[in-house]
XYZ file of C-alpha atoms in Angstrom:
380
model
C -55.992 -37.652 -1.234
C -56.975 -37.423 2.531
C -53.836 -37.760 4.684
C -54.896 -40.359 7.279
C -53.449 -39.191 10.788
C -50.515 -41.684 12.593
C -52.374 -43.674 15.030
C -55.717 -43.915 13.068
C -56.907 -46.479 11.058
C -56.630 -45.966 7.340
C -60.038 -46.819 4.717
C -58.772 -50.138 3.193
C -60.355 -51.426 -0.300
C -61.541 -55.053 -0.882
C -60.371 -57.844 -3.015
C -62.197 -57.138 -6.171
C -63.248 -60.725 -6.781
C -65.043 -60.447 -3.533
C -66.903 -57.657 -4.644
C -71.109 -58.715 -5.245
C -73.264 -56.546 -7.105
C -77.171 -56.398 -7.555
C -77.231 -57.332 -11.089
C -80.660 -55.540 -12.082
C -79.766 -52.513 -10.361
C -77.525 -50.630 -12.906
C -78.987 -49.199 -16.174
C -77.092 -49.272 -19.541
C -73.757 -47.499 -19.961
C -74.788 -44.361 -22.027
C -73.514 -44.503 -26.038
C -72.041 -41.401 -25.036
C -70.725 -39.255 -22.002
C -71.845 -36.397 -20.422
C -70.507 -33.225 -21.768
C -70.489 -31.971 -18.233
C -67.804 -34.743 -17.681
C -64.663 -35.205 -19.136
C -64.975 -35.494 -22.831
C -64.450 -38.649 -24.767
C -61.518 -39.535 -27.161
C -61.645 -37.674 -30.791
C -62.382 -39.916 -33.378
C -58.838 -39.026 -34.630
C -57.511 -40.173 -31.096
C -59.132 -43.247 -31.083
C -58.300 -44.001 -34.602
C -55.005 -43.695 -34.047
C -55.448 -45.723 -31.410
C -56.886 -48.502 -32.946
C -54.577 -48.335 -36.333
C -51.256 -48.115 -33.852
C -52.406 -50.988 -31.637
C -53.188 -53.244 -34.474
C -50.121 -52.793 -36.342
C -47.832 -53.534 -33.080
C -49.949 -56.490 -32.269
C -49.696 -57.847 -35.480
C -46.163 -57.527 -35.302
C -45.487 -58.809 -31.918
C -47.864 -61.508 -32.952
C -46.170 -62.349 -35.858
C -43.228 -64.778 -34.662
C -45.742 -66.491 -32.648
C -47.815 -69.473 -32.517
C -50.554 -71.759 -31.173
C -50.946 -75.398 -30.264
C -54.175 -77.091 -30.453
C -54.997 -79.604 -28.086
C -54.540 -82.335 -30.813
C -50.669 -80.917 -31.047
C -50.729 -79.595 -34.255
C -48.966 -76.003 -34.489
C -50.275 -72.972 -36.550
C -49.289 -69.487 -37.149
C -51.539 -67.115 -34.626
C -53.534 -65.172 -36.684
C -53.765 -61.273 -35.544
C -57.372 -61.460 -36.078
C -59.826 -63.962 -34.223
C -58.479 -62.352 -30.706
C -59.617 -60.020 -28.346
C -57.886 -57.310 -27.829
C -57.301 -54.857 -24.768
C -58.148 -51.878 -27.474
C -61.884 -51.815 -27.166
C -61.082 -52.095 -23.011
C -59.133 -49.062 -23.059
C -61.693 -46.610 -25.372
C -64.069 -47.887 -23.180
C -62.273 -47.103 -20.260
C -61.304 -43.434 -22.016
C -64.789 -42.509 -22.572
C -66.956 -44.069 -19.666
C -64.249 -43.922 -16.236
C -65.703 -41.839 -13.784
C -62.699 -40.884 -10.964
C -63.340 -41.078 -7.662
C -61.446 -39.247 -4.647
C -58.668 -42.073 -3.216
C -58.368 -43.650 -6.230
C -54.547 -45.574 -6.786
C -53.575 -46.842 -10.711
C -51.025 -49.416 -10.399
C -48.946 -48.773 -13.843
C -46.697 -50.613 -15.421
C -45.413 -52.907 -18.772
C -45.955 -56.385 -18.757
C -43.654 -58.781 -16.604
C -42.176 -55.332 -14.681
C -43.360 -56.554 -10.980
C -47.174 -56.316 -11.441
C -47.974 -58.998 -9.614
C -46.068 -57.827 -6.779
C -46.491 -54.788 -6.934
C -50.425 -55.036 -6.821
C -49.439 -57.666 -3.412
C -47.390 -54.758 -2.057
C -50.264 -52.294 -2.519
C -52.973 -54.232 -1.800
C -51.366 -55.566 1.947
C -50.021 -51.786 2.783
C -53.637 -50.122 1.617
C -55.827 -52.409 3.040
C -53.572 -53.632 6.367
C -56.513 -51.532 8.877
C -59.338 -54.615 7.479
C -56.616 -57.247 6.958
C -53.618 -57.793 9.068
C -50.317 -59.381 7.800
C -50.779 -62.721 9.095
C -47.379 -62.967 10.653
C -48.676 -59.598 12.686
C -51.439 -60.676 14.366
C -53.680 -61.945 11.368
C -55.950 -64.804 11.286
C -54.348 -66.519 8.626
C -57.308 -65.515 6.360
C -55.951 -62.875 4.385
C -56.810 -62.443 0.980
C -53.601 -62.947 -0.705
C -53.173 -66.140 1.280
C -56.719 -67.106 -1.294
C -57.052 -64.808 -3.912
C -54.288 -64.006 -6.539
C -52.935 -60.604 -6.516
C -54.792 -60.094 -9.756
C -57.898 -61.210 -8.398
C -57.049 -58.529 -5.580
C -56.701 -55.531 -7.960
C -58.027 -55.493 -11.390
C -57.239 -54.356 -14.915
C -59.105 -51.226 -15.558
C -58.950 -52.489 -19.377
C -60.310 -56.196 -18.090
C -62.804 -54.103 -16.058
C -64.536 -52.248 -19.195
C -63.578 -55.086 -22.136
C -65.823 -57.570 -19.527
C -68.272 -55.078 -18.549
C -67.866 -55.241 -15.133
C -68.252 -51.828 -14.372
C -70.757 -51.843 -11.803
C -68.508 -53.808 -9.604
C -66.082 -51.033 -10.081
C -68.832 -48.689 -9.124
C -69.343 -51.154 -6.163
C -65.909 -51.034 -4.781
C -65.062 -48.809 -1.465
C -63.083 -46.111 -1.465
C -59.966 -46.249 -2.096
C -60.185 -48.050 -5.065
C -57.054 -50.040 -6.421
C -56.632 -50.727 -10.221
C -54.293 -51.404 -12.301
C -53.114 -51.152 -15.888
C -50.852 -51.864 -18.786
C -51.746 -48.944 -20.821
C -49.325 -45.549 -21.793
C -49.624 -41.968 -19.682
C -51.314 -40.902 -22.803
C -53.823 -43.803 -23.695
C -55.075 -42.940 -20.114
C -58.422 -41.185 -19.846
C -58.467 -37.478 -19.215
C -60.950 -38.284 -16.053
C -57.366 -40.021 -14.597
C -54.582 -37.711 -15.635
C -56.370 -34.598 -15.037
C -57.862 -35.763 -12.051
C -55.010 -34.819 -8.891
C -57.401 -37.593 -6.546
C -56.346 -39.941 -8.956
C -52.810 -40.760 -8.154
C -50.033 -43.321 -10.222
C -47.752 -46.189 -8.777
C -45.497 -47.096 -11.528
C -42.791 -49.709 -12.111
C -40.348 -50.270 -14.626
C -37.497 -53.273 -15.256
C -34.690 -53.983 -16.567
C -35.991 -54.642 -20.262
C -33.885 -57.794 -20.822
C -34.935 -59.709 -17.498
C -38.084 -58.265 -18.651
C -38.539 -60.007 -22.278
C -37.280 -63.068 -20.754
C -40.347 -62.940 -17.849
C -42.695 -62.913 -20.990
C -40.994 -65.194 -23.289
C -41.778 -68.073 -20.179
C -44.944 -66.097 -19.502
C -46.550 -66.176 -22.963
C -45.489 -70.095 -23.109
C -47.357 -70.651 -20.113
C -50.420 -69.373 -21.450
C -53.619 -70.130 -23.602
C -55.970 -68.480 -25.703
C -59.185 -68.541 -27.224
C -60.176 -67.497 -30.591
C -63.393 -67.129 -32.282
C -63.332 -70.272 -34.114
C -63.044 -72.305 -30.404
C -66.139 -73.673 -28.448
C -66.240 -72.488 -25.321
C -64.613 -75.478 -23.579
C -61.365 -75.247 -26.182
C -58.282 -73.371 -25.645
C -54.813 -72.974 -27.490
C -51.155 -73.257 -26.443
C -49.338 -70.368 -27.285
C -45.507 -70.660 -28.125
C -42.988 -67.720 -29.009
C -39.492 -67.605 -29.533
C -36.837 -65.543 -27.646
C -35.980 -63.661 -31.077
C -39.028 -62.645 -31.350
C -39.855 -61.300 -28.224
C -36.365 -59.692 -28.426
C -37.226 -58.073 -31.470
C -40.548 -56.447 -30.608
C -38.311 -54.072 -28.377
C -36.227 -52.772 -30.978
C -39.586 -52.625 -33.341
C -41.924 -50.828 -30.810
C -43.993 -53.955 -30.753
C -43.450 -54.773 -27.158
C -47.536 -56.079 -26.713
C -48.890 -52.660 -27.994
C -45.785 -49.872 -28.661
C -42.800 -48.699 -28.259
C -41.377 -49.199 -24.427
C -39.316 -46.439 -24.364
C -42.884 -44.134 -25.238
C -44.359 -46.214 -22.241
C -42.003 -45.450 -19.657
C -41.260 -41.956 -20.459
C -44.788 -41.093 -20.371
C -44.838 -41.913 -16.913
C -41.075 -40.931 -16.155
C -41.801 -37.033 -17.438
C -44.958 -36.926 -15.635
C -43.472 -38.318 -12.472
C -40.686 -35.693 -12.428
C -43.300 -32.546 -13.311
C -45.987 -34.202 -10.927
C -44.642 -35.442 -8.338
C -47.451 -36.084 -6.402
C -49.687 -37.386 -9.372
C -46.838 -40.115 -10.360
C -44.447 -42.161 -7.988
C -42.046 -43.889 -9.936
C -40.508 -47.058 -8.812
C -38.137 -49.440 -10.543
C -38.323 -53.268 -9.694
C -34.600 -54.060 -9.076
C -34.423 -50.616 -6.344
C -37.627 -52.653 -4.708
C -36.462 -55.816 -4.881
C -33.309 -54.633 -3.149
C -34.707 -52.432 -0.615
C -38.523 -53.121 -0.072
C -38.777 -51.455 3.477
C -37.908 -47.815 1.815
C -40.088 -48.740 -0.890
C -43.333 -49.721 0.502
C -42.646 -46.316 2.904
C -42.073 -44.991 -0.298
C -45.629 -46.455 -1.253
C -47.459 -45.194 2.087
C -46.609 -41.426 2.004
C -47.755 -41.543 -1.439
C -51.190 -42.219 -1.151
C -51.438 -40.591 2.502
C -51.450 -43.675 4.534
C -47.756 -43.522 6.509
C -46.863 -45.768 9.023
C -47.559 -45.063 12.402
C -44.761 -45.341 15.053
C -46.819 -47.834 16.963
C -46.860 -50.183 13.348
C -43.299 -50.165 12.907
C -42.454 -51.201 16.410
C -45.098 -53.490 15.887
C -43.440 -55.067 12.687
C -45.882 -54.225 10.491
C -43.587 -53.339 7.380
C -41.670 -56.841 7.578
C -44.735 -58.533 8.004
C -46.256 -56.916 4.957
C -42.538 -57.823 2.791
C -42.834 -61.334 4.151
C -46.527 -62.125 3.534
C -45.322 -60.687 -0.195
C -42.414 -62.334 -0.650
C -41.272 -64.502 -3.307
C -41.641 -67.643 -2.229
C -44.893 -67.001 0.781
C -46.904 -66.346 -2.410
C -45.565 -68.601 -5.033
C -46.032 -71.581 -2.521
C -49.280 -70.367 -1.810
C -52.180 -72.743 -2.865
C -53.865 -69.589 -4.429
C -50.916 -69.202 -6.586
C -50.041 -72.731 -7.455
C -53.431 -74.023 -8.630
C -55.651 -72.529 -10.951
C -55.951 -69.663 -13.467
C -56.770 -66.106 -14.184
C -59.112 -65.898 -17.590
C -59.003 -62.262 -19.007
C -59.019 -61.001 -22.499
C -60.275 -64.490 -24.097
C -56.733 -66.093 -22.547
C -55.699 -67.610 -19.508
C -53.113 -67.717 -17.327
C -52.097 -69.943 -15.088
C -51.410 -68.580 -11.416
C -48.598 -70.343 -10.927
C -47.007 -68.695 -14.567
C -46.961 -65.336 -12.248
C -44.339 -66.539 -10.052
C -41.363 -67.953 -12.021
C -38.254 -67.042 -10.353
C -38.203 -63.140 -9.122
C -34.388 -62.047 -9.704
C -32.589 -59.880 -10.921
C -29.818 -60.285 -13.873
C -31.805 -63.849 -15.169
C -31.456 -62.707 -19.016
C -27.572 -64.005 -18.406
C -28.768 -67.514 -18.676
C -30.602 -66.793 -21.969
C -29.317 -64.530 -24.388
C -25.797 -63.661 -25.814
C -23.156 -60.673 -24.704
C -23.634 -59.006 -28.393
C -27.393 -59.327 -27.638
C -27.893 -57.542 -24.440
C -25.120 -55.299 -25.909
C -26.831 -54.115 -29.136
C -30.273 -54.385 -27.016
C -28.504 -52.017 -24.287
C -27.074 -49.309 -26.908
C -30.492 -49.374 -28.752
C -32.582 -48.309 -25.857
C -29.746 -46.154 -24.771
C -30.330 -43.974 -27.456
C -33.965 -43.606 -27.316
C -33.535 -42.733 -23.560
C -30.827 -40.156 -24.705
C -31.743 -36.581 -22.633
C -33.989 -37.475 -20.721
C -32.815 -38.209 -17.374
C -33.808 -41.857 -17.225
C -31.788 -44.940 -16.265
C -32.684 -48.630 -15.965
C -31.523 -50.206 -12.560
C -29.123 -52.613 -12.578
């Protein structure tokens, strides 16, 4: 990635929702790539794929349930749903990497949503100021969500909008739930290509979904358009996915040591960041953020403020009392999500208030085991 000189203004990317396309303009996707480019998936891989995907998510799935609108309460059905699968061998076979390119990693309920606000204000601060540093007020995480700032790569290809992708300016930020190794080839063997990760505490992070996924709705195929389902799990059950590598697609321990090993043998293909070491200390973090992708601060920004404006348009409570982020919903996937389900409380050590001593214990010594050797700690 080009280092962008102190003084001089840095390419920014747009909101991706803002993005407008000529719809006639782009032919059909090929049925299959270019043997010049990166080669697709093996059958085998994408098997696997497929068979591992489908057993977690019918496990994760299992303890869980949906409301109609009339009130009545069935078991979710594994089947019926869209799935991020077909999204991500989509996005293995067809993702074409371009030079400036940033993938903002990560499990769900880690700091996504922030993160993607941290990223998207530090990256594109040359186009849009931080309003408390001379912006207009206008900026587009004062009227977009973050999400609608920086898409799923998997939402991208499962909704076929890939020629807004193709659209974007350079640099391009995405984003993505999906493991080091369920990443296309075109990404990790691509050095312009570079990886923001971020990791949690696992038990504030199984509480974040249990109130997330109770927030939400879905769709399945026997719903009309205009009909959507509650969806209700339990605690135990989101508990439980952990210790049975069902966490919404696999094991988390396979997740975050994908990214861990490559961050410590690629140091500048992965930066590694853990939400509680953010939350603490955002300025070193978001500096953290800049040298990465080659966009530093200048001297004249900090004097300026520019990094406290950036952590206070981002903060907490600027975006969850943001209209943007109190009204309305993100649809992906066949589900939807409120905006306001994003922003719930943004702490640290919440699990306290919801689970038992012997279960963070036996949830603690569990993980601790799989994490034996390598080097990795949670933050505290």
């Amino acid at each position: 990635m080009t280092h962008v000189p102190a003084g001089s203004s840095p390419p920014s990317p747009r909101p991706f929702r803002s993005i407008r396309i000529q719809t006639c303009s782009r032919p059909a996707p090929p049925q299959a790539p270019s043997r010049s480019r990166t080669s697709p998936p093996s059958p085998s891989h994408g098997d696997r794929l497929r068979r591992s995907t489908a057993t977690s998510w019918r496990r994760s799935r299992a303890g869980c349930t949906r409301r109609s609108s009339g009130g009545a309460s069935t078991r979710a059905p594994g089947s019926g749903r869209r799935t991020w699968v077909p999204g991500i061998v989509a996005l293995q076979r067809r993702f074409e990497p371009r030079a400036g390119d940033v993938l903002l990693a990560s499990l769900p309920k880690c700091g996504t949503t922030w993160l993607k606000a941290l990223a998207f204000a530090t990256a594109a601060r040359g186009v849009y100021p931080p309003a408390a540093a001379g912006g207009d007020g206008r900026h587009p995480l004062l009227r977009l969500n973050p999400h609608e700032c920086v898409p799923f790569l998997e939402g991208i290809y499962l909704d076929e909008e890939e020629a807004k992708l193709d659209a974007a300016p350079t640099p391009r930020l995405m984003s993505t739930h999906a493991s080091y190794p369920n990443l296309p080839a075109s990404i990790t063997e691509d050095d312009r290509c570079k990886i923001i990760y971020i990791c949690r505490q696992p038990k504030d992070m199984a509480i974040s979904l249990w109130h997330f996924m109770n927030c939400s709705k879905a769709k399945t195929s026997s719903l009309s358009d205009d009909q959507w389902e509650s969806i209700t799990m339990s605690l135990s059950d989101v508990w439980e996915s952990i210790r049975e590598g069902a966490y919404l697609g696999g094991p988390i321990w396979e997740h975050i040591l994908g990214y861990w090993n490559t961050s410590k043998a690629k140091p500048d293909k992965v930066l590694f960041l853990k939400y509680e070491e953010v939350l603490r200390d955002p300025t070193k973090n978001i500096e953290k953020i800049t040298e990465f992708i080659g966009q530093p601060f200048s001297d004249a920004e900090k004097e300026a403020g520019i990094v406290e404006s950036i952590i206070e348009l981002c903060s907490f409570e600027k975006m969850k009392a943001s209209g943007a982020n109190s009204t309305g919903s993100l649809h992906m996937m066949a589900n939807e999500y409120p905006h306001e389900s994003f922003f719930r409380k943004g702490v640290i050590g919440d699990w306290v208030n919801h689970v038992t001593p012997e279960m963070a214990d036996s949830l603690d010594k569990f993980l601790s085991a799989k994490f034996y050797g390598s080097g990795f700690t949670f933050a505290e």
